[in-house]
Coordinates of N, CA and C in Angstrom, one line a residue:
Chain A
G1 N 99.7 103.7 84.1 CA 99.0 103.3 85.7 C 99.7 103.2 86.5
Q2 N 99.0 103.0 87.8 CA 99.8 102.9 88.9 C 99.9 101.8 89.3
N3 N 101.2 101.4 89.9 CA 101.3 100.2 90.6 C 102.3 100.2 91.5
I4 N 102.2 99.2 92.6 CA 103.0 99.2 93.7 C 103.7 97.5 93.8
D5 N 104.5 96.9 93.8 CA 105.1 95.8 93.9 C 105.3 95.7 95.0
Q6 N 105.1 94.3 95.7 CA 105.9 93.7 96.7 C 105.9 92.4 96.6
P7 N 107.0 91.6 97.0 CA 106.8 89.9 97.0 C 105.9 89.6 97.9
T8 N 105.2 88.3 97.3 CA 104.1 87.8 97.6 C 104.5 87.1 98.8
E9 N 105.5 86.7 99.2 CA 105.6 85.8 100.8 C 107.1 85.7 100.8
M10 N 107.2 85.7 102.1 CA 108.7 85.6 102.7 C 108.5 84.9 104.0
T11 N 109.5 84.0 103.8 CA 109.7 83.2 105.0 C 111.4 83.7 106.0
A12 N 110.8 83.3 107.1 CA 112.5 84.0 108.1 C 112.3 83.3 109.5
T13 N 113.5 83.3 110.1 CA 113.7 82.2 111.3 C 113.5 83.4 112.6
E14 N 112.7 83.1 113.5 CA 112.4 83.7 114.8 C 113.8 84.1 115.4
G15 N 113.9 85.6 115.9 CA 115.1 86.0 116.1 C 115.9 86.8 115.0
A16 N 115.9 86.6 113.9 CA 116.5 87.1 112.9 C 115.9 88.3 112.3
I17 N 116.6 89.2 111.4 CA 116.1 90.2 110.6 C 115.5 89.8 109.0
V18 N 114.6 90.6 109.0 CA 114.1 90.5 107.4 C 113.8 92.0 106.9
Q19 N 114.0 91.7 105.5 CA 113.8 93.1 104.5 C 112.8 92.7 103.6
I20 N 111.7 93.6 103.6 CA 110.6 93.5 102.7 C 110.5 94.7 102.0
N21 N 110.7 94.6 100.9 CA 110.7 95.5 99.6 C 109.1 95.9 98.9
C22 N 109.3 97.2 98.7 CA 108.5 97.7 98.0 C 108.6 98.7 97.1
T23 N 108.3 98.7 95.7 CA 108.6 99.5 94.6 C 107.1 100.1 94.0
Y24 N 107.1 101.3 93.6 CA 106.2 102.0 93.1 C 106.1 102.9 92.1
Q25 N 105.4 102.9 91.4 CA 105.0 104.2 90.3 C 103.6 104.4 90.6
T26 N 103.7 105.7 90.8 CA 102.3 106.1 90.9 C 102.4 107.9 90.4
S27 N 100.9 108.4 90.1 CA 100.8 109.5 89.8 C 100.9 110.7 90.9
G28 N 102.2 110.8 90.8 CA 102.4 111.8 92.2 C 102.7 111.2 93.3
F29 N 103.5 111.6 94.2 CA 103.7 111.2 95.4 C 103.5 111.8 96.7
N30 N 102.7 111.3 97.9 CA 102.7 112.6 99.1 C 102.9 111.5 100.1
G31 N 103.7 110.5 100.2 CA 103.6 109.6 101.5 C 103.6 108.1 101.2
L32 N 104.1 107.6 101.7 CA 104.2 106.0 101.7 C 103.9 105.4 103.2
F33 N 103.1 104.4 103.3 CA 102.7 104.1 104.5 C 103.0 102.5 104.3
W34 N 103.3 102.2 105.8 CA 103.5 100.5 105.7 C 102.4 100.1 107.0
Y35 N 101.6 99.1 106.9 CA 100.6 98.6 107.5 C 100.9 97.0 107.9
Q36 N 100.3 96.4 109.1 CA 100.3 95.1 109.2 C 99.2 94.4 109.3
Q37 N 99.1 93.4 108.7 CA 97.6 92.8 108.8 C 97.6 91.1 109.3
H38 N 97.3 90.7 110.3 CA 97.2 89.4 111.0 C 95.9 88.7 110.0
A39 N 96.1 87.5 109.9 CA 94.8 87.0 109.2 C 93.8 87.1 109.7
G40 N 92.9 87.2 109.0 CA 91.7 87.3 109.2 C 91.2 88.7 110.3
E41 N 92.2 89.6 110.1 CA 91.9 90.9 111.0 C 92.3 92.3 110.2
A42 N 91.9 93.3 110.9 CA 91.9 94.3 109.8 C 93.7 95.1 109.8
P43 N 93.8 95.9 108.6 CA 95.1 96.3 108.6 C 95.4 97.4 109.8
T44 N 96.8 97.4 110.6 CA 97.2 98.2 111.3 C 98.1 99.1 110.9
F45 N 98.0 100.3 111.5 CA 99.4 101.6 111.0 C 100.7 101.0 111.6
L46 N 101.9 101.0 110.8 CA 103.2 100.7 111.1 C 104.2 101.7 111.0
S47 N 104.2 102.4 110.1 CA 105.1 103.6 109.7 C 104.4 104.5 108.5
Y48 N 105.2 105.5 108.2 CA 104.9 106.5 107.5 C 106.4 107.2 106.9
N49 N 106.2 107.4 105.9 CA 107.5 108.1 105.2 C 107.0 109.1 104.3
V50 N 107.6 110.2 104.2 CA 107.3 111.2 103.0 C 108.7 111.9 102.8
L51 N 109.8 111.6 103.4 CA 111.1 112.3 103.0 C 112.1 111.4 103.1
D52 N 112.9 111.5 102.1 CA 114.0 110.1 102.2 C 114.7 109.9 103.3
G53 N 115.0 108.9 103.5 CA 115.9 108.2 105.0 C 114.9 107.2 105.4
L54 N 115.7 107.0 106.8 CA 115.0 105.8 107.6 C 114.6 106.3 108.5
E55 N 113.2 105.9 108.8 CA 112.7 106.3 110.2 C 112.6 104.7 111.3
E56 N 112.8 105.1 112.4 CA 112.7 103.9 113.3 C 111.8 103.9 114.4
K57 N 111.3 102.7 114.4 CA 110.3 102.6 115.5 C 110.6 101.2 116.1
G58 N 111.3 101.2 117.4 CA 111.2 100.0 118.0 C 112.0 98.8 116.9
R59 N 111.7 97.9 117.1 CA 112.0 96.4 116.2 C 111.8 97.0 114.7
F60 N 110.9 97.9 114.6 CA 110.4 98.2 113.0 C 111.4 99.5 112.5
S61 N 111.6 99.4 111.2 CA 112.2 100.5 110.7 C 111.7 100.7 109.4
S62 N 111.4 102.0 108.7 CA 111.4 101.7 107.5 C 111.8 103.1 106.6
F63 N 112.4 102.8 105.5 CA 113.4 103.8 104.4 C 112.3 103.7 103.6
L64 N 113.0 104.9 102.6 CA 112.1 105.4 101.8 C 113.3 106.4 100.7
S65 N 113.4 106.0 99.5 CA 113.9 106.4 98.6 C 113.0 106.9 97.6
R66 N 112.8 108.2 97.2 CA 111.8 108.8 96.5 C 112.2 108.9 94.6
S67 N 113.8 109.1 94.6 CA 114.1 109.3 93.4 C 114.2 107.6 92.8
K68 N 114.3 106.5 93.6 CA 114.0 105.3 92.9 C 112.5 104.4 93.3
G69 N 111.6 105.4 93.8 CA 110.7 104.6 94.0 C 110.5 103.5 94.6
Y70 N 111.1 103.4 95.8 CA 111.5 102.7 96.3 C 111.5 102.6 98.1
S71 N 110.9 101.2 98.8 CA 111.0 101.7 100.4 C 111.2 100.0 100.9
Y72 N 111.8 100.1 101.8 CA 111.5 98.7 102.4 C 111.2 98.8 104.2
L73 N 110.9 97.9 104.6 CA 110.7 97.6 105.9 C 111.3 96.5 106.4
L74 N 112.3 96.9 107.4 CA 113.1 96.1 108.3 C 112.5 95.7 109.3
L75 N 112.0 94.8 109.7 CA 112.0 93.5 111.2 C 113.1 93.4 111.8
K76 N 113.4 93.7 112.8 CA 114.7 93.1 113.7 C 114.0 92.3 114.7
E77 N 114.9 91.1 115.5 CA 114.6 90.3 116.4 C 113.2 89.6 116.4
L78 N 113.3 89.2 115.1 CA 111.6 88.4 114.8 C 111.0 87.5 115.7
Q79 N 109.8 88.2 116.1 CA 109.0 87.0 117.0 C 107.9 86.7 116.1
M80 N 107.4 85.3 116.6 CA 106.5 84.6 116.2 C 105.0 85.7 115.8
K81 N 105.0 86.4 116.9 CA 103.5 87.2 116.3 C 103.6 88.0 115.3
D82 N 105.1 88.5 114.8 CA 105.4 89.2 113.7 C 104.8 88.3 112.3
S83 N 104.4 86.9 112.5 CA 103.8 86.3 111.2 C 102.6 86.8 110.7
A84 N 102.6 87.8 109.5 CA 101.6 88.4 109.1 C 101.7 88.8 107.8
S85 N 101.0 89.6 107.4 CA 100.7 90.3 105.8 C 101.2 91.7 106.2
Y86 N 102.2 92.3 105.3 CA 102.7 93.8 105.2 C 102.2 94.3 103.9
L87 N 101.4 95.3 104.2 CA 101.1 96.1 103.1 C 101.8 97.4 103.0
C88 N 102.0 97.7 101.8 CA 102.7 99.1 101.5 C 101.7 100.0 100.8
A89 N 101.5 100.8 101.0 CA 100.6 101.9 100.4 C 101.0 103.4 99.9
V90 N 100.9 103.8 98.9 CA 101.6 105.2 98.7 C 100.2 106.1 98.3
T91 N 100.1 107.6 98.7 CA 99.6 108.6 98.5 C 99.9 109.4 97.2
D92 N 99.0 109.3 96.5 CA 99.2 109.7 94.9 C 98.7 111.4 95.1
S93 N 99.2 111.7 93.9 CA 98.6 113.4 93.5 C 97.2 113.7 94.1
N94 N 96.2 113.0 94.2 CA 95.0 112.9 94.3 C 94.3 112.7 96.1
Y95 N 95.7 112.4 96.4 CA 95.5 112.2 98.0 C 94.8 110.8 98.4
Q96 N 94.8 110.0 97.1 CA 94.4 108.8 97.3 C 95.4 107.7 97.9
L97 N 95.1 106.7 98.8 CA 96.0 105.5 98.9 C 95.8 104.5 97.8
I98 N 96.9 104.3 97.3 CA 97.1 102.8 96.2 C 98.1 101.7 97.0
W99 N 97.1 100.8 97.2 CA 97.9 99.8 97.9 C 98.6 98.7 97.1
G100 N 99.3 98.3 97.6 CA 100.1 96.8 97.1 C 99.4 95.6 97.7
A101 N 99.6 94.4 97.2 CA 99.1 93.4 97.4 C 99.4 93.1 98.8
G102 N 100.3 93.1 99.1 CA 100.9 92.6 100.3 C 102.0 91.5 100.4
T103 N 102.7 91.7 101.3 CA 103.8 90.2 101.6 C 103.3 89.6 102.8
K104 N 103.1 88.3 102.5 CA 102.8 87.6 103.7 C 104.2 87.0 104.2
L105 N 104.7 87.1 105.4 CA 105.5 86.9 106.2 C 105.4 85.5 107.0
I106 N 106.1 84.8 107.0 CA 105.9 83.5 107.6 C 107.6 83.4 108.8
I107 N 107.1 83.4 110.0 CA 107.9 83.1 110.9 C 108.2 81.8 111.2
K108 N 109.5 81.0 111.1 CA 109.8 79.8 111.6 C 110.6 79.7 112.8
P109 N 110.1 78.5 113.8 CA 111.0 78.6 115.2 C 112.6 78.4 114.7
Chain B
N1 N 87.3 103.2 124.3 CA 87.3 104.1 122.8 C 87.3 103.1 121.9
A2 N 85.7 102.9 120.8 CA 85.7 101.9 119.7 C 86.6 102.0 118.7
G3 N 86.8 103.4 118.3 CA 87.5 103.6 116.8 C 86.4 103.5 115.8
V4 N 86.8 102.3 114.9 CA 85.8 102.3 113.6 C 85.0 100.9 113.8
T5 N 83.9 100.7 113.8 CA 83.0 99.5 114.2 C 82.1 99.2 113.0
Q6 N 82.2 98.5 112.4 CA 81.7 97.9 111.5 C 80.2 96.4 111.5
T7 N 79.1 96.6 111.3 CA 78.3 95.8 111.4 C 77.4 95.5 110.0
P8 N 77.4 94.1 109.6 CA 77.5 92.8 110.6 C 78.9 92.4 110.4
K9 N 79.1 91.7 111.1 CA 80.9 90.8 110.5 C 80.7 89.7 109.8
F10 N 79.7 89.2 109.6 CA 79.3 88.0 108.4 C 77.9 88.2 107.6
R11 N 78.0 87.6 106.9 CA 76.6 87.8 106.0 C 76.9 87.0 104.9
V12 N 75.4 86.1 104.8 CA 75.7 85.1 103.5 C 74.3 86.0 102.5
L13 N 74.7 86.0 101.6 CA 73.1 86.6 100.6 C 73.1 86.1 99.6
K14 N 71.9 85.9 98.8 CA 71.4 85.1 97.7 C 71.8 86.1 96.5
T15 N 72.0 85.7 95.5 CA 72.0 86.7 94.2 C 71.0 87.4 93.9
G16 N 71.0 88.6 93.7 CA 69.9 89.7 93.7 C 69.5 90.5 94.8
Q17 N 69.9 89.5 95.9 CA 69.4 90.6 97.4 C 70.4 91.9 97.4
S18 N 69.6 92.7 98.3 CA 70.2 93.8 98.7 C 70.6 93.8 100.4
M19 N 71.5 94.6 100.7 CA 72.1 94.5 101.9 C 72.7 96.3 102.2
T20 N 72.5 96.4 103.4 CA 73.5 97.6 103.9 C 74.4 96.9 105.1
L21 N 75.7 97.8 104.6 CA 76.7 97.6 105.6 C 76.9 98.7 106.4
L22 N 76.8 99.0 107.4 CA 77.5 100.0 108.3 C 78.9 100.1 108.9
C23 N 79.1 101.6 109.1 CA 80.2 102.0 109.3 C 80.1 103.0 110.5
A24 N 80.8 102.9 111.5 CA 80.5 104.1 112.5 C 81.9 104.0 113.4
Q25 N 82.5 105.9 113.4 CA 83.4 105.7 114.0 C 83.7 106.9 114.9
D26 N 84.1 107.0 116.2 CA 84.1 107.8 117.3 C 85.1 109.0 117.4
M27 N 86.1 108.7 116.3 CA 87.1 109.8 116.4 C 87.2 111.3 116.0
N28 N 85.9 111.5 115.3 CA 85.4 112.6 114.8 C 86.1 112.8 113.4
H29 N 86.3 112.4 113.0 CA 87.2 112.0 111.5 C 86.4 112.5 110.4
E30 N 87.0 113.2 109.6 CA 86.5 114.0 108.4 C 86.2 112.7 106.7
Y31 N 87.3 111.7 107.1 CA 87.1 111.2 105.6 C 87.0 109.8 106.1
M32 N 86.3 109.0 105.3 CA 85.8 107.8 105.7 C 85.5 107.2 104.1
Y33 N 86.0 105.6 104.1 CA 86.5 105.1 103.0 C 86.0 103.6 103.0
W34 N 85.5 103.1 101.9 CA 84.8 101.6 101.8 C 85.7 101.0 100.8
Y35 N 86.6 99.9 101.6 CA 87.2 98.9 100.6 C 86.8 97.7 100.4
R36 N 87.2 97.0 99.2 CA 87.1 95.5 99.6 C 88.5 94.9 99.1
Q37 N 88.7 93.6 99.9 CA 90.0 92.9 99.9 C 89.9 91.5 99.5
D38 N 90.4 91.2 98.2 CA 90.1 89.9 97.6 C 91.5 89.4 97.7
P39 N 91.7 87.7 97.9 CA 92.8 87.2 97.7 C 93.9 87.7 96.7
G40 N 94.9 87.5 96.8 CA 96.0 88.4 96.0 C 96.1 89.5 95.5
M41 N 95.5 90.3 95.8 CA 95.1 91.7 95.6 C 95.0 92.6 96.8
G42 N 95.6 93.4 96.4 CA 95.5 94.9 97.3 C 94.1 95.5 97.7
L43 N 94.1 96.3 98.7 CA 92.6 96.9 98.9 C 92.3 97.7 97.5
R44 N 91.2 97.7 97.4 CA 90.3 98.2 96.2 C 89.4 99.1 96.9
L45 N 89.7 100.6 96.3 CA 88.7 101.6 97.2 C 87.4 101.4 96.2
I46 N 86.3 101.5 96.6 CA 85.0 101.3 96.4 C 84.5 102.8 96.4
H47 N 84.3 103.4 97.4 CA 83.7 104.6 97.6 C 84.5 105.3 98.6
Y48 N 84.5 106.7 98.5 CA 84.9 107.6 100.0 C 84.2 108.7 100.3
S49 N 84.4 109.5 101.3 CA 83.6 110.5 101.6 C 84.7 111.7 102.4
V50 N 84.8 112.8 102.2 CA 85.7 113.7 102.5 C 84.9 114.7 103.8
G51 N 83.7 114.2 103.9 CA 83.2 115.1 104.9 C 81.3 114.7 105.0
E52 N 80.9 115.1 106.0 CA 79.2 114.7 106.0 C 78.6 115.4 104.8
G53 N 77.9 114.5 104.3 CA 77.0 114.8 103.2 C 77.6 114.7 101.7
T54 N 78.9 114.3 101.6 CA 79.8 114.1 100.3 C 79.9 112.8 100.4
T55 N 80.0 112.4 99.0 CA 80.7 111.3 98.5 C 81.1 110.8 97.3
A56 N 82.0 110.4 97.1 CA 82.8 110.2 95.6 C 82.9 108.7 95.1
K57 N 83.2 108.4 94.0 CA 83.6 107.1 93.2 C 85.2 106.8 93.7
G58 N 85.1 105.6 94.1 CA 86.8 105.1 93.9 C 87.2 104.4 92.8
E59 N 87.9 103.7 93.1 CA 88.1 102.3 91.8 C 87.5 101.8 91.4
V60 N 86.3 101.0 92.3 CA 85.5 99.9 91.8 C 84.1 100.3 92.5
P61 N 83.4 101.3 92.0 CA 82.1 101.5 92.4 C 81.1 100.9 92.1
D62 N 81.1 100.0 90.8 CA 79.8 99.6 90.0 C 79.2 98.6 90.9
G63 N 77.7 98.8 91.1 CA 77.0 98.0 92.1 C 77.1 98.2 93.3
Y64 N 77.6 99.3 94.2 CA 77.7 99.8 95.1 C 77.1 101.2 95.3
N65 N 76.3 101.6 96.1 CA 76.1 103.1 96.8 C 76.6 103.3 98.1
V66 N 76.3 104.4 98.6 CA 76.8 104.9 99.6 C 76.2 106.2 100.1
S67 N 75.9 106.4 101.7 CA 75.7 107.5 102.1 C 76.2 108.1 103.2
R68 N 76.6 109.3 103.6 CA 77.1 109.8 104.7 C 76.2 111.0 104.8
L69 N 75.0 110.6 105.7 CA 74.4 111.7 106.6 C 74.6 112.2 107.6
K70 N 75.6 111.5 108.2 CA 76.0 111.8 109.6 C 77.4 111.4 109.7
K71 N 78.3 112.7 110.2 CA 79.9 112.5 110.1 C 80.4 111.1 110.5
Q72 N 79.7 110.7 111.2 CA 80.2 109.4 112.1 C 79.5 108.1 111.5
N73 N 78.9 108.4 110.5 CA 78.5 107.0 109.6 C 78.5 106.8 108.3
F74 N 78.9 106.0 108.0 CA 79.3 105.6 106.3 C 78.9 104.1 105.6
L75 N 77.5 104.3 105.1 CA 76.8 103.3 104.6 C 77.2 102.9 103.4
L76 N 77.3 101.6 103.3 CA 77.6 100.9 101.8 C 76.5 99.9 101.4
G77 N 75.8 100.3 100.3 CA 74.8 99.4 99.7 C 75.1 98.5 98.8
L78 N 74.5 97.8 98.4 CA 74.6 96.6 97.5 C 73.3 96.9 96.8
E79 N 72.9 97.0 95.9 CA 71.6 97.2 95.1 C 71.1 95.7 94.6
S80 N 71.9 94.8 94.2 CA 71.4 93.8 93.6 C 72.8 92.7 93.7
A81 N 72.8 92.2 94.6 CA 74.4 91.2 94.9 C 74.3 90.3 93.9
A82 N 75.9 90.0 93.7 CA 76.1 89.4 92.4 C 77.3 88.6 93.3
P83 N 77.6 87.5 92.7 CA 78.9 86.5 93.1 C 80.0 87.2 93.0
S84 N 79.9 87.9 91.9 CA 81.6 89.0 92.0 C 81.8 89.5 93.2
Q85 N 80.9 90.1 94.0 CA 80.8 91.0 95.1 C 81.3 90.0 96.6
T86 N 81.5 88.6 96.5 CA 81.8 88.0 97.6 C 83.2 88.5 97.5
S87 N 83.7 89.1 99.0 CA 84.7 89.8 99.8 C 84.5 90.1 100.9
V88 N 85.7 90.2 101.6 CA 85.8 91.1 103.0 C 86.0 92.4 102.4
Y89 N 84.9 93.2 103.2 CA 84.5 94.9 102.9 C 85.5 95.6 104.3
F90 N 86.1 96.1 104.2 CA 86.7 96.9 105.5 C 86.2 98.5 105.2
C91 N 86.1 99.2 106.0 CA 85.9 100.4 106.3 C 86.9 101.4 106.9
A92 N 87.3 102.5 106.8 CA 88.3 102.9 107.3 C 88.2 104.7 107.5
S93 N 88.4 105.4 108.5 CA 88.6 106.8 108.7 C 90.1 107.2 108.8
M94 N 90.1 108.6 108.6 CA 91.2 109.4 108.7 C 90.6 110.6 109.3
L95 N 91.6 111.3 109.9 CA 91.5 112.4 110.4 C 91.4 113.7 109.6
G96 N 92.0 113.6 108.5 CA 92.0 114.5 107.0 C 93.1 115.1 106.5
T97 N 94.1 114.9 107.1 CA 95.5 115.3 106.5 C 96.3 114.3 105.8
P98 N 97.0 114.2 105.0 CA 97.6 113.2 104.1 C 98.8 112.5 105.1
S99 N 99.3 112.9 106.1 CA 100.2 112.4 106.7 C 99.9 111.6 107.8
Q100 N 98.6 111.5 107.9 CA 97.5 110.8 109.2 C 97.4 109.1 108.6
P101 N 97.7 108.3 109.2 CA 97.0 107.1 108.8 C 95.6 106.8 108.7
Q102 N 95.2 106.0 108.0 CA 93.6 105.3 108.1 C 93.4 104.4 109.1
H103 N 92.5 104.4 109.7 CA 92.0 103.6 110.8 C 90.9 102.5 110.3
F104 N 91.1 101.2 110.5 CA 90.3 100.3 110.0 C 89.2 99.7 111.0
G105 N 88.2 99.5 110.3 CA 87.2 98.4 111.2 C 87.6 97.2 111.0
D106 N 86.8 96.0 111.7 CA 87.3 94.8 111.8 C 86.8 93.9 110.4
G107 N 85.8 94.8 109.5 CA 85.7 93.8 108.2 C 84.4 93.2 108.3
T108 N 83.9 93.3 107.4 CA 82.6 92.4 107.0 C 82.8 91.3 106.1
R109 N 82.7 89.9 106.4 CA 82.9 89.1 105.5 C 81.6 88.6 104.8
L110 N 81.4 88.8 103.1 CA 80.2 88.7 102.7 C 80.3 87.9 101.6
S111 N 79.6 86.5 101.6 CA 79.3 85.7 100.5 C 78.2 85.9 100.2
I112 N 78.2 85.6 98.4 CA 77.1 85.8 97.4 C 76.7 84.6 97.1
L113 N 75.7 84.0 97.2 CA 75.3 82.5 96.8 C 74.9 82.7 95.2

């Protein structure tokens, strides 16, 4: 079966750095997405990785290792507005998105 | 630029009633999707469409039907609502290449009593 694992919840302090991990087992791989979802709102696109390595976009970076079936999202200089759920999703061999359950990130002052 | 618009935003139904959820996008996207999101679970694909006039089943299609008569609209129908269909429903659209992200509507919160 297809499976994406993420921690259910993480807590971090304002101004700090946090890393959210995602491991996947899917039938094929055609890219990995990270989305942010604030409570009661729609998911919004953060990043896309299809090749191994680090993609940096401002305070957010995303890393991919295809051989390990592993990705992480790195958030730097945390702000209160970063409190949200972070969703990992993998495009499988049929070009369907398989979604993880999401990681709820709580930022404390 | 509206993006993806879902109507209604909230709805309460009684078991056995039927209803249609409407999704409209103004980005000329080929692909459209209907998901449901339940607590503690990832987004689950109900049905999707790769172009006007086409539809296909996703992971959890039972109890739902869809239609894509116009490129910009994707309708989700509940034939006979059941309490298990209480959920938040999201519509999404995508340009049509795997590297492009899906764009989501604000969701419809549906309760079945």
